[in-house]
Coordinates of C-alpha atoms in Angstrom, one line a residue:
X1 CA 39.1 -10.8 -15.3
X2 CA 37.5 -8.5 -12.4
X3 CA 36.7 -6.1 -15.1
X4 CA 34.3 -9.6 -16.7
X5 CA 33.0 -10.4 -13.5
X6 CA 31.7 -7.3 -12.6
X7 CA 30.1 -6.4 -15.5
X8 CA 28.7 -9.8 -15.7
X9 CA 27.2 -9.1 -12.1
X10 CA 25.9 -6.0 -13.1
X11 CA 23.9 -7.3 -16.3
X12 CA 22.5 -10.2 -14.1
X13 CA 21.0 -7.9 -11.2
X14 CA 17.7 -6.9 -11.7
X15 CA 17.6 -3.0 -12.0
X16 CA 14.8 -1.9 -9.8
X17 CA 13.8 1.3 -11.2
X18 CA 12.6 0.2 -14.6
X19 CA 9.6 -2.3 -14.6
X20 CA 10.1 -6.1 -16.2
X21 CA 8.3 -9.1 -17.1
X22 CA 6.0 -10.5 -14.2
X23 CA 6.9 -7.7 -11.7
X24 CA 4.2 -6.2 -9.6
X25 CA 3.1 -2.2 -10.4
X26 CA 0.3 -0.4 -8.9
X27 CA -2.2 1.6 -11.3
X28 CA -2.7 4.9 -10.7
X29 CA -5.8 5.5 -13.1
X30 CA -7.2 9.4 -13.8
X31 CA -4.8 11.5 -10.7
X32 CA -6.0 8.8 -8.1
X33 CA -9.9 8.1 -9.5
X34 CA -9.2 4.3 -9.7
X35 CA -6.1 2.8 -8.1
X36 CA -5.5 -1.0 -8.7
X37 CA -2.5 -3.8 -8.9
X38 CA -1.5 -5.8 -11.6
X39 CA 1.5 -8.0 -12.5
X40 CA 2.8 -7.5 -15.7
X41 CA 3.2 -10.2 -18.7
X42 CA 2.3 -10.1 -22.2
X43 CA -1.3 -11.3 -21.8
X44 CA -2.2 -8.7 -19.3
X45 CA -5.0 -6.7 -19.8
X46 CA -6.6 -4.2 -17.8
X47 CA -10.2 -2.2 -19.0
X48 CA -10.5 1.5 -18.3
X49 CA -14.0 2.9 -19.1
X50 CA -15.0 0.6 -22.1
X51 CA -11.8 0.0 -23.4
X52 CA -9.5 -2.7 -22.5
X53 CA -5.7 -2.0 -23.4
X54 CA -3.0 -4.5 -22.7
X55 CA 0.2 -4.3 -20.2
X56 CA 3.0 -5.1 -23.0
X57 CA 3.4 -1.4 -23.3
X58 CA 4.7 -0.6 -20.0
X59 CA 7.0 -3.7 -19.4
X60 CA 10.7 -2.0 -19.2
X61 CA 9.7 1.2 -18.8
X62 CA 10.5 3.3 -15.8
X63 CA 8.5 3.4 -12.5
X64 CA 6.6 7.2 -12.6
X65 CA 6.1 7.0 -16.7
X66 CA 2.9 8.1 -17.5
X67 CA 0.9 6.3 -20.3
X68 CA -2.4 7.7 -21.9
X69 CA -5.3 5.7 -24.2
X70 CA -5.2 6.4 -27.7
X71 CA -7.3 4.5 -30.3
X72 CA -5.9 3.0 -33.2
X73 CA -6.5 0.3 -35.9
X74 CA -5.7 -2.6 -33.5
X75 CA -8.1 -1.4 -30.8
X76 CA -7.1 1.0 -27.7
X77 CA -4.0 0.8 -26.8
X78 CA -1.7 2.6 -23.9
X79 CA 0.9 5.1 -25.5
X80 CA 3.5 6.7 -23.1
X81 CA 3.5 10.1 -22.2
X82 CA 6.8 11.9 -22.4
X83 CA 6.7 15.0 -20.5
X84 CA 8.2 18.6 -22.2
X85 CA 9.0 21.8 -21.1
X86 CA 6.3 23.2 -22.6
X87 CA 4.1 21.8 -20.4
X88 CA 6.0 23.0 -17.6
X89 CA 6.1 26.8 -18.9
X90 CA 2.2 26.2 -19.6
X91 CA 1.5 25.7 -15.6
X92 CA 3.5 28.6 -15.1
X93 CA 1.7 30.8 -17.0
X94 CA -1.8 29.4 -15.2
X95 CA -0.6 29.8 -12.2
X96 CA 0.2 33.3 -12.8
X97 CA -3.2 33.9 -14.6
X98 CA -5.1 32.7 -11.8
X99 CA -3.0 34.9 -9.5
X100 CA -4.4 37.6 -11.4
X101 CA -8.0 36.6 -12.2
X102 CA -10.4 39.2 -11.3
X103 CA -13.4 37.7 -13.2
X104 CA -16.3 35.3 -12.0
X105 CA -18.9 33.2 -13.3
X106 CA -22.1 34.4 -11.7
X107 CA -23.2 35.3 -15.6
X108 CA -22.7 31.9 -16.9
X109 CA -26.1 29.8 -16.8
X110 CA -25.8 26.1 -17.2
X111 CA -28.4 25.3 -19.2
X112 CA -27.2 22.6 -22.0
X113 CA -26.4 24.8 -24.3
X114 CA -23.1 26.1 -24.5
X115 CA -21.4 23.0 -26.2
X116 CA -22.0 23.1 -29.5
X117 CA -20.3 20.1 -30.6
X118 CA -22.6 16.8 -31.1
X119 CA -22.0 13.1 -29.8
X120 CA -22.1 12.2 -33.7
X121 CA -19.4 14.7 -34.1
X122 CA -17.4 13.5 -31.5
X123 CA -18.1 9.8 -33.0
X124 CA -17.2 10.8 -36.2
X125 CA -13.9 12.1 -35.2
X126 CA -12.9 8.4 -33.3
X127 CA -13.7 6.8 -36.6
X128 CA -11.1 9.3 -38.5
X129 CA -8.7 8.5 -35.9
X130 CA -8.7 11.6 -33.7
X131 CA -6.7 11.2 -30.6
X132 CA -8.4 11.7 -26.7
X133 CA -6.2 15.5 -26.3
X134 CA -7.5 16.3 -30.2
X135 CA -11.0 15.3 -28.9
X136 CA -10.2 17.7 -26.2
X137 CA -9.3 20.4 -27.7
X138 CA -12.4 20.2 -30.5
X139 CA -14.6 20.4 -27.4
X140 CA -12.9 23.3 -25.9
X141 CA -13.1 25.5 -28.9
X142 CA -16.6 24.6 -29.1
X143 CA -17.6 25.8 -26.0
X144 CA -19.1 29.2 -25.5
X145 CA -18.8 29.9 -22.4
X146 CA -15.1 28.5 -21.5
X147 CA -13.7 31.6 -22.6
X148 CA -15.8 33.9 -20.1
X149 CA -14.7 31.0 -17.2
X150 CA -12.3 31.6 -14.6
X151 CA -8.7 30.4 -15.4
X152 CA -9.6 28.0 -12.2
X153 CA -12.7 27.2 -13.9
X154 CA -10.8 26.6 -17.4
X155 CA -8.5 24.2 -15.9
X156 CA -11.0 22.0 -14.2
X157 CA -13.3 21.9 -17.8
X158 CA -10.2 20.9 -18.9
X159 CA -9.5 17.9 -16.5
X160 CA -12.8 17.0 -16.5
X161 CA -12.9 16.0 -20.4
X162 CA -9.6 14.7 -20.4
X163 CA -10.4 12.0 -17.8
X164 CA -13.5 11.4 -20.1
X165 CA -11.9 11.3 -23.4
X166 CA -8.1 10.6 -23.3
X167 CA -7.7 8.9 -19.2
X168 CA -4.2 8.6 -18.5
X169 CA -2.6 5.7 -16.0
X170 CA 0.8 6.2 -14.1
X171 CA 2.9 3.6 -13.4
X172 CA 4.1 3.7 -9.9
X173 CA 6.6 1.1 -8.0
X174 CA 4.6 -0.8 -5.0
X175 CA 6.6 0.2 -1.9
X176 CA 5.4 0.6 2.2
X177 CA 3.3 3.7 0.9
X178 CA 1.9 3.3 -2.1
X179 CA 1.0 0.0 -1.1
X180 CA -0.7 0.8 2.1
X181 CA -2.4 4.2 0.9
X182 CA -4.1 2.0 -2.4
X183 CA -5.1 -0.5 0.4
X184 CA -6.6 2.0 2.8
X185 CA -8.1 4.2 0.5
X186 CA -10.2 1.0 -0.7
X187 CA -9.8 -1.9 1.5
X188 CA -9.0 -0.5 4.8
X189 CA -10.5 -3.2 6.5
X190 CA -8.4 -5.7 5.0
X191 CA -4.9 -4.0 6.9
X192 CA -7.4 -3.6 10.1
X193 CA -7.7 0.3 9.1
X194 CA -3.7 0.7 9.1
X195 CA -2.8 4.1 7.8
X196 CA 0.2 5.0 6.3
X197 CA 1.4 7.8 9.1
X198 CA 0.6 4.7 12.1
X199 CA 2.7 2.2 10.0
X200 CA 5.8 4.6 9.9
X201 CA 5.5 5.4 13.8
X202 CA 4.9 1.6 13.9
X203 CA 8.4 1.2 12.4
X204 CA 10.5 4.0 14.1
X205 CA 9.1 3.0 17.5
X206 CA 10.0 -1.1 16.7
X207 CA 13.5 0.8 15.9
X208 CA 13.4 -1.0 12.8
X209 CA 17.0 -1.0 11.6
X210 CA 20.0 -2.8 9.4
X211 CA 20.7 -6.3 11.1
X212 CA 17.8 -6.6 12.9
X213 CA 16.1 -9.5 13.9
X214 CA 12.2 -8.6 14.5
X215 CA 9.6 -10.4 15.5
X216 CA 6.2 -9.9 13.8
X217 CA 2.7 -11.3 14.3
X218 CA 1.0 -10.1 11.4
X219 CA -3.1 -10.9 10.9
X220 CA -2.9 -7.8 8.4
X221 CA -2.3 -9.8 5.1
X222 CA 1.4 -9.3 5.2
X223 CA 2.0 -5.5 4.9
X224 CA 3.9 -4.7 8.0
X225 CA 6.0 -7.5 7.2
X226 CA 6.4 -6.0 3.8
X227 CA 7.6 -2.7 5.1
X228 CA 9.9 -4.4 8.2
X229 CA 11.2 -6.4 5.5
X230 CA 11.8 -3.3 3.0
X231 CA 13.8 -1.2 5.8
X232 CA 16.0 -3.7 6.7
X233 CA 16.8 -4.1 3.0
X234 CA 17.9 -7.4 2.8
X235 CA 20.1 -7.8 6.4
X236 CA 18.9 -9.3 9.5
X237 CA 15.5 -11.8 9.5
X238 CA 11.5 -11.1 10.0
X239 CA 10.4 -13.8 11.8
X240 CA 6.2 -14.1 11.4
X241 CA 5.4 -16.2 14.6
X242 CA 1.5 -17.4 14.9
X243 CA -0.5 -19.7 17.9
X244 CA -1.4 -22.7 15.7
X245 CA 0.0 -25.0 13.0
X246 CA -1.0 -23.1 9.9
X247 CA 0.8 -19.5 9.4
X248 CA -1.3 -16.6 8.8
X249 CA -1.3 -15.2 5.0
X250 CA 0.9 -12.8 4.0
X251 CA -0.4 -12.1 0.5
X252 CA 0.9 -8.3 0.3
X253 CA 4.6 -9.5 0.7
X254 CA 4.4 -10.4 -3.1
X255 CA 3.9 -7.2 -3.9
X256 CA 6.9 -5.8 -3.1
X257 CA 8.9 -7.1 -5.8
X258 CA 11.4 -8.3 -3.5
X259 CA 14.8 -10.2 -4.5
X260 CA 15.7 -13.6 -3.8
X261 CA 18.3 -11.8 -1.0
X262 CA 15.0 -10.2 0.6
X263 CA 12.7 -12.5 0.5
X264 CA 15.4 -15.4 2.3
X265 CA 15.1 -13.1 5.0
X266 CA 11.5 -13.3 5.6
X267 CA 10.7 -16.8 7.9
X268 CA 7.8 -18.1 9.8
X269 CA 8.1 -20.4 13.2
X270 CA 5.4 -20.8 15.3
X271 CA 5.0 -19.6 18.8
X272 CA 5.0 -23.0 20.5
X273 CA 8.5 -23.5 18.8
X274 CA 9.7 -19.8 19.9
X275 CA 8.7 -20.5 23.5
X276 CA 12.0 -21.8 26.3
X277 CA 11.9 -25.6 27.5
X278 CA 11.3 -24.0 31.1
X279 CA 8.3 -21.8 30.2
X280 CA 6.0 -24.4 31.3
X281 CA 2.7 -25.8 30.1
X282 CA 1.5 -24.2 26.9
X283 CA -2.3 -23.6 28.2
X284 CA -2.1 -20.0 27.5
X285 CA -1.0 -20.8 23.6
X286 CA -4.2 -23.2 23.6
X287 CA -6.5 -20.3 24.7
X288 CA -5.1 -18.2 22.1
X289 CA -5.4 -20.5 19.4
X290 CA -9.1 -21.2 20.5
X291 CA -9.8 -17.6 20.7
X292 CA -8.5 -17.1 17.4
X293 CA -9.8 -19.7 15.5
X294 CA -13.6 -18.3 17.0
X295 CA -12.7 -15.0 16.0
X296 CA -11.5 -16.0 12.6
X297 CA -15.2 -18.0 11.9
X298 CA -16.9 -15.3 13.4
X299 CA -15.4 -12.7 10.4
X300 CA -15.5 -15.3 7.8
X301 CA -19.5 -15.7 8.5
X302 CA -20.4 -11.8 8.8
X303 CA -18.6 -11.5 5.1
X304 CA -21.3 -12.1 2.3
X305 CA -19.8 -13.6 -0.8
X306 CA -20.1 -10.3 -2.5
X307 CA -18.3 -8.2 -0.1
X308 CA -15.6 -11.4 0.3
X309 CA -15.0 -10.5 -3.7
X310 CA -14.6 -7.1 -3.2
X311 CA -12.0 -8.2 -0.3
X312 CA -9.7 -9.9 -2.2
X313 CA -10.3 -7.9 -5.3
X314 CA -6.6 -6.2 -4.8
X315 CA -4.7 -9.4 -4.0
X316 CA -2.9 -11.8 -6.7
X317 CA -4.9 -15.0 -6.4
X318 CA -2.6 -17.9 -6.1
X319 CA -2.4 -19.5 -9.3
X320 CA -1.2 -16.3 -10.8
X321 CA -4.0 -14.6 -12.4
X322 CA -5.3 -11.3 -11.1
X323 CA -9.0 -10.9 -10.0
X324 CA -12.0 -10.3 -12.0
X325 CA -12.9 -7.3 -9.9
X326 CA -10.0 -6.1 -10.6
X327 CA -10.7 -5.8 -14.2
X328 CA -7.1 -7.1 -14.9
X329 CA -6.7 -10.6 -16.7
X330 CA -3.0 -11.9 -16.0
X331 CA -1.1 -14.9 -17.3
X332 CA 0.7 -16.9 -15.6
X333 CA 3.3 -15.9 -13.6
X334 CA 6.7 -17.8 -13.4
X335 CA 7.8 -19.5 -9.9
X336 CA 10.3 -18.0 -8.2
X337 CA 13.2 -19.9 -7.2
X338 CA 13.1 -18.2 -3.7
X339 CA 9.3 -17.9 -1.9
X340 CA 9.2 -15.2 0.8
X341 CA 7.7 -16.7 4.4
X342 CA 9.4 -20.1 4.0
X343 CA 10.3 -22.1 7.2
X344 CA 12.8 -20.9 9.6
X345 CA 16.1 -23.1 10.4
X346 CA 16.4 -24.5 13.7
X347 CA 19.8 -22.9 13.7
X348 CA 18.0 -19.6 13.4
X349 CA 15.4 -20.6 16.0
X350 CA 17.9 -21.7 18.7
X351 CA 20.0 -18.2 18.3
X352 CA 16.8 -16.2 18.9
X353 CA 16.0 -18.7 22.1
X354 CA 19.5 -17.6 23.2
X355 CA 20.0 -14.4 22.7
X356 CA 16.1 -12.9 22.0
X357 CA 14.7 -10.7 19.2
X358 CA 16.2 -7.5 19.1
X359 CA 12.3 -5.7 18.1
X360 CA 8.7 -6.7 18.6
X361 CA 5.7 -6.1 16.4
X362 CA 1.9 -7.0 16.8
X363 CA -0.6 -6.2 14.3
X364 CA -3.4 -8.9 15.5
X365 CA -7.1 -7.8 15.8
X366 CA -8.5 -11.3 16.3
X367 CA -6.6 -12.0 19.3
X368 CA -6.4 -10.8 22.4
X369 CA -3.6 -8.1 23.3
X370 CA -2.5 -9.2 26.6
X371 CA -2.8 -13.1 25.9
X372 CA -0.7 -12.3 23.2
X373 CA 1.5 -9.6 24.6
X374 CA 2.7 -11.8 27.7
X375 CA 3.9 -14.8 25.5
X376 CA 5.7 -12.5 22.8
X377 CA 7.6 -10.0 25.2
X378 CA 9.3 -12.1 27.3
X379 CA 10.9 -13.7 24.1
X380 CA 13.1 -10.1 23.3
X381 CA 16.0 -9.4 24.4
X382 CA 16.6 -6.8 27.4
X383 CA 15.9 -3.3 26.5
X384 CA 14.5 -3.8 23.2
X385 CA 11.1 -2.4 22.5
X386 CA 8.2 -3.2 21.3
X387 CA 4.9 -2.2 19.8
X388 CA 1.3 -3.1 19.4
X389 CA -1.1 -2.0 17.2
X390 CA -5.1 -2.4 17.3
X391 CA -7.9 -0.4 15.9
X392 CA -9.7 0.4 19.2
X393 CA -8.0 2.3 22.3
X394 CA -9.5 -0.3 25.0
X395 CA -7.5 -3.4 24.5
X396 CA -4.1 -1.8 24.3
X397 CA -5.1 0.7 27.4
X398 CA -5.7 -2.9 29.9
X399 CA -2.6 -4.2 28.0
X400 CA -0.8 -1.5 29.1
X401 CA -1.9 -1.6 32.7
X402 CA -1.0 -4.8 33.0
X403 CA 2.4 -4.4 31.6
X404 CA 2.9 -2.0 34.7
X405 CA 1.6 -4.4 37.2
X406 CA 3.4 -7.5 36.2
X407 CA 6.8 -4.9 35.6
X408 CA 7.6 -6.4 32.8
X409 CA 8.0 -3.0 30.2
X410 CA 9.3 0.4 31.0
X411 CA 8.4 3.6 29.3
X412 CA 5.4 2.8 28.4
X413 CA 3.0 4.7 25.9
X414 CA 0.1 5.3 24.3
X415 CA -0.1 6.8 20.7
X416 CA -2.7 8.2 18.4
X417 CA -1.3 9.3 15.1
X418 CA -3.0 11.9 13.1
X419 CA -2.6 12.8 9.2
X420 CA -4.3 15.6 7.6
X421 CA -3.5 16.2 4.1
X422 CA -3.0 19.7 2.6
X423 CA -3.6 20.8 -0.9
X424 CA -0.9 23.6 -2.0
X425 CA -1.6 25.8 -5.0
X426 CA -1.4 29.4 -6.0
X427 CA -3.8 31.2 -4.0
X428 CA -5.8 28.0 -3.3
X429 CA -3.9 26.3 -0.7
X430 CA -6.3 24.8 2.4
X431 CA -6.5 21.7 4.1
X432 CA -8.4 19.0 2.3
X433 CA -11.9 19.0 3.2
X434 CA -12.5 15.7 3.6
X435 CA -10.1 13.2 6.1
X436 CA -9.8 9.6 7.7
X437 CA -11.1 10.2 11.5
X438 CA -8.4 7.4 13.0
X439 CA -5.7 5.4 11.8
X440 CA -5.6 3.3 14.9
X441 CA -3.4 3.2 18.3
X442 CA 0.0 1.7 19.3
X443 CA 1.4 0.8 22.3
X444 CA 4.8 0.8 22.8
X445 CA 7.7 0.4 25.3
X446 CA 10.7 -1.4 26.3
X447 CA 11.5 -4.9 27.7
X448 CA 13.0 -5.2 31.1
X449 CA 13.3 -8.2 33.2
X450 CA 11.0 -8.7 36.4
X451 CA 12.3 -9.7 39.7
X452 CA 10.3 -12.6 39.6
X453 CA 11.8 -13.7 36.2
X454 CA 15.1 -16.0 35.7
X455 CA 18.1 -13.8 35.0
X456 CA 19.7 -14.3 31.8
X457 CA 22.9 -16.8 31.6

């Protein structure tokens, strides 16, 4: 009978590695030329160059499958790529020729003429159903000059007509990363210019761990409380506190793919509710909510409608179909029993009064880092740190200084992370030419209690 049950749980949990019906992927299109999300269903669509290929393909494949656009009777379509060891032994045996290339191409003249095959010819082989690495190969043997190139030079001819005639899209799972790279390599501005190294630190700083209960204000569109949420891997809560009645979006979350387990473990409670009894008046919560609110309109009106498209172009809109920016047409999705962000319990609420938040995050550009700092830390528990993240140095440097002169935080530090990427290949291995300036500062330290502050029960 325990034999039963156990396989019957096993069949009913969702297996995470291989994608399903109305899951979330991210689309890596041509090595990282267009990167997009999309939710998969059997009206899906998405339009690469001027063909427009439907999703059904990849639903329950596995995350990392590669898929390439062929052309057939029905229209283009996406047909999975299955790797081989031949392909394997093939980049071997470049890298070894380029090891070994002595030649150059200072004799080779650009000049139009070297490709002898026509667009007619090219045309003509589509009709007579030719696939995109056929197409490839016709152009490559028709080329004069790409047998006096450089074995370097080769390989990028290669490339270059490959993204052209046969583009390829890998399927990737939307985790903390990928999530956060996509976003900042096209709408940085909508995570506040977050980078991927700052949100680690942001995490191991936080001391983001199992059985945690952290405390997030997150004007970022949900990602950090994505990735809190994804570390502590279904144990402990992520409270998202916000000054105001109306919680701030966290559109991102959805993204994740997160079970019903997870996503009970992500709650909201406003800060009025988190404050003690005896904190006194909530005048300070008013001026934050004012200054918020201006800040908010002030963003809202600098934000043409054009730019406000491309914005939201990466986000789900909410009744379930993706944006037309995105080039992705989406059915509707099915509701989920369990929504992520729902309200927290007054049980849950009166154990963190009692006994505090065991980490602190702040990811809030619209409001001001002290205001909010000096309502938020006095709400952890003793020794338990904290960070705060913001795009400019200034606001966390006075935060900091007057951390030390109310005594309220020890071990106190400003950080500025730095990423440079690398690219490593056979005698071509340099630092990428080209990389982000800043990914933003944090602030962090640990929570002690002040002389002038009540001592704990």
């Amino acid at each position: 009978m325990s034999a039963k049950n156990s396989e019957e749980s096993l069949s009913g949990s969702q297996n995470r590695r291989i994608t399903w019906e109305g899951c979330s992927v991210l689309l890596d299109i041509n090595d990282g030329d267009r990167v997009l999300f999309a939710r998969l269903t059997a009206g899906s669509k998405i339009k690469i160059g001027n063909n427009s290929c439907s999703l059904q393909p990849l639903i329950g494949c596995p995350f990392g499958s590669s898929f390439q656009v062929e052309v057939g009777g029905g229209g283009p379509f996406l047909s999975r790529v299955i790797p081989s060891t031949e392909g394997n032994n093939l980049v071997d045996k470049m890298d070894s020729q380029i090891m070994e290339e002595r030649r150059d191409n200072r004799a080779i003249v650009d000049n139009n003429t070297a490709q002898t095959l026509t667009g007619e010819d090219i045309d003509d082989m589509r009709r007579k159903g030719a696939t995109g690495d056929e197409i490839v190969e016709a152009l490559i043997a028709n080329s004069v000059t790409f047998e006096k190139k450089t074995a370097f030079s080769q390989e990028k001819y290669r490339i270059k007509k490959q993204k052209k005639y046969a583009p390829r899209v890998l399927l990737r799972r939307p985790f903390a990363r990928s999530i956060c790279e996509a976003y900042f390599k096209k709408h940085a501005e909508k995570i506040g210019f977050l980078r991927v190294d700052t949100l680690s630190l942001m995490l191991s700083l936080a001391n983001v761990t199992v059985h945690s209960d952290v405390l997030v204000v997150d004007m970022l569109d949900g990602i950090v409380t994505g990735a809190v949420a994804e570390r502590l891997g279904g144990t402990g809560y992520v409270c998202n506190t916000y000054c105001g009645i109306t919680p701030y979006p966290i559109n991102i979350v959805r993204m994740f793919n997160f079970s019903d387990e997870t996503c009970k473990r992500i709650l909201h409670a406003s800060l009025a509710e988190l404050r003690p009894t005896h904190s006194g008046s909530s005048a300070s919560i008013d001026e934050l909510e004012d200054a918020c609110n201006t800040n908010r309109q002030q963003n809202t009106e600098a934000l043409s409608p054009s730019s406000a498209i491309d914005l939201v172009s990466m986000d789900e809109s909410y009744s379930g179909n993706m944006e037309t920016a995105t080039n992705v047409a989406a059915s509707p999705k099915s509701s989920k029993s369990i929504r992520a962000g729902e309200k927290a319990p007054l049980e849950a609420i009166k154990s963190w009064k009692e006994n505090g938040f065991s980490s602190l995050i702040i990811a809030a550009p619209d409001l001001d880092v002290w205001g909010i700092a000096k309502e938020l830390v006095p709400l952890l528990s003793y020794s338990a740190p904290f960070v705060i993240y913001h795009q400019y140095l200034q606001p966390l440097a006075s935060c900091m200084h007057n951390l030390q002169i109310e005594k309220m935080a020890i071990g106190l530090q400003l950080s500025e992370p730095w990423l440079r990427e690398y690219q490593v290949l056979p005698s071509r291995t340099h630092p990428h030419m080209q990389m982000s300036s800043s990914g933003g500062y944090l602030l962090s330290g640990i929570r002690i209690t002040g002389t002038d502050q009540p001592q704990p029960n």
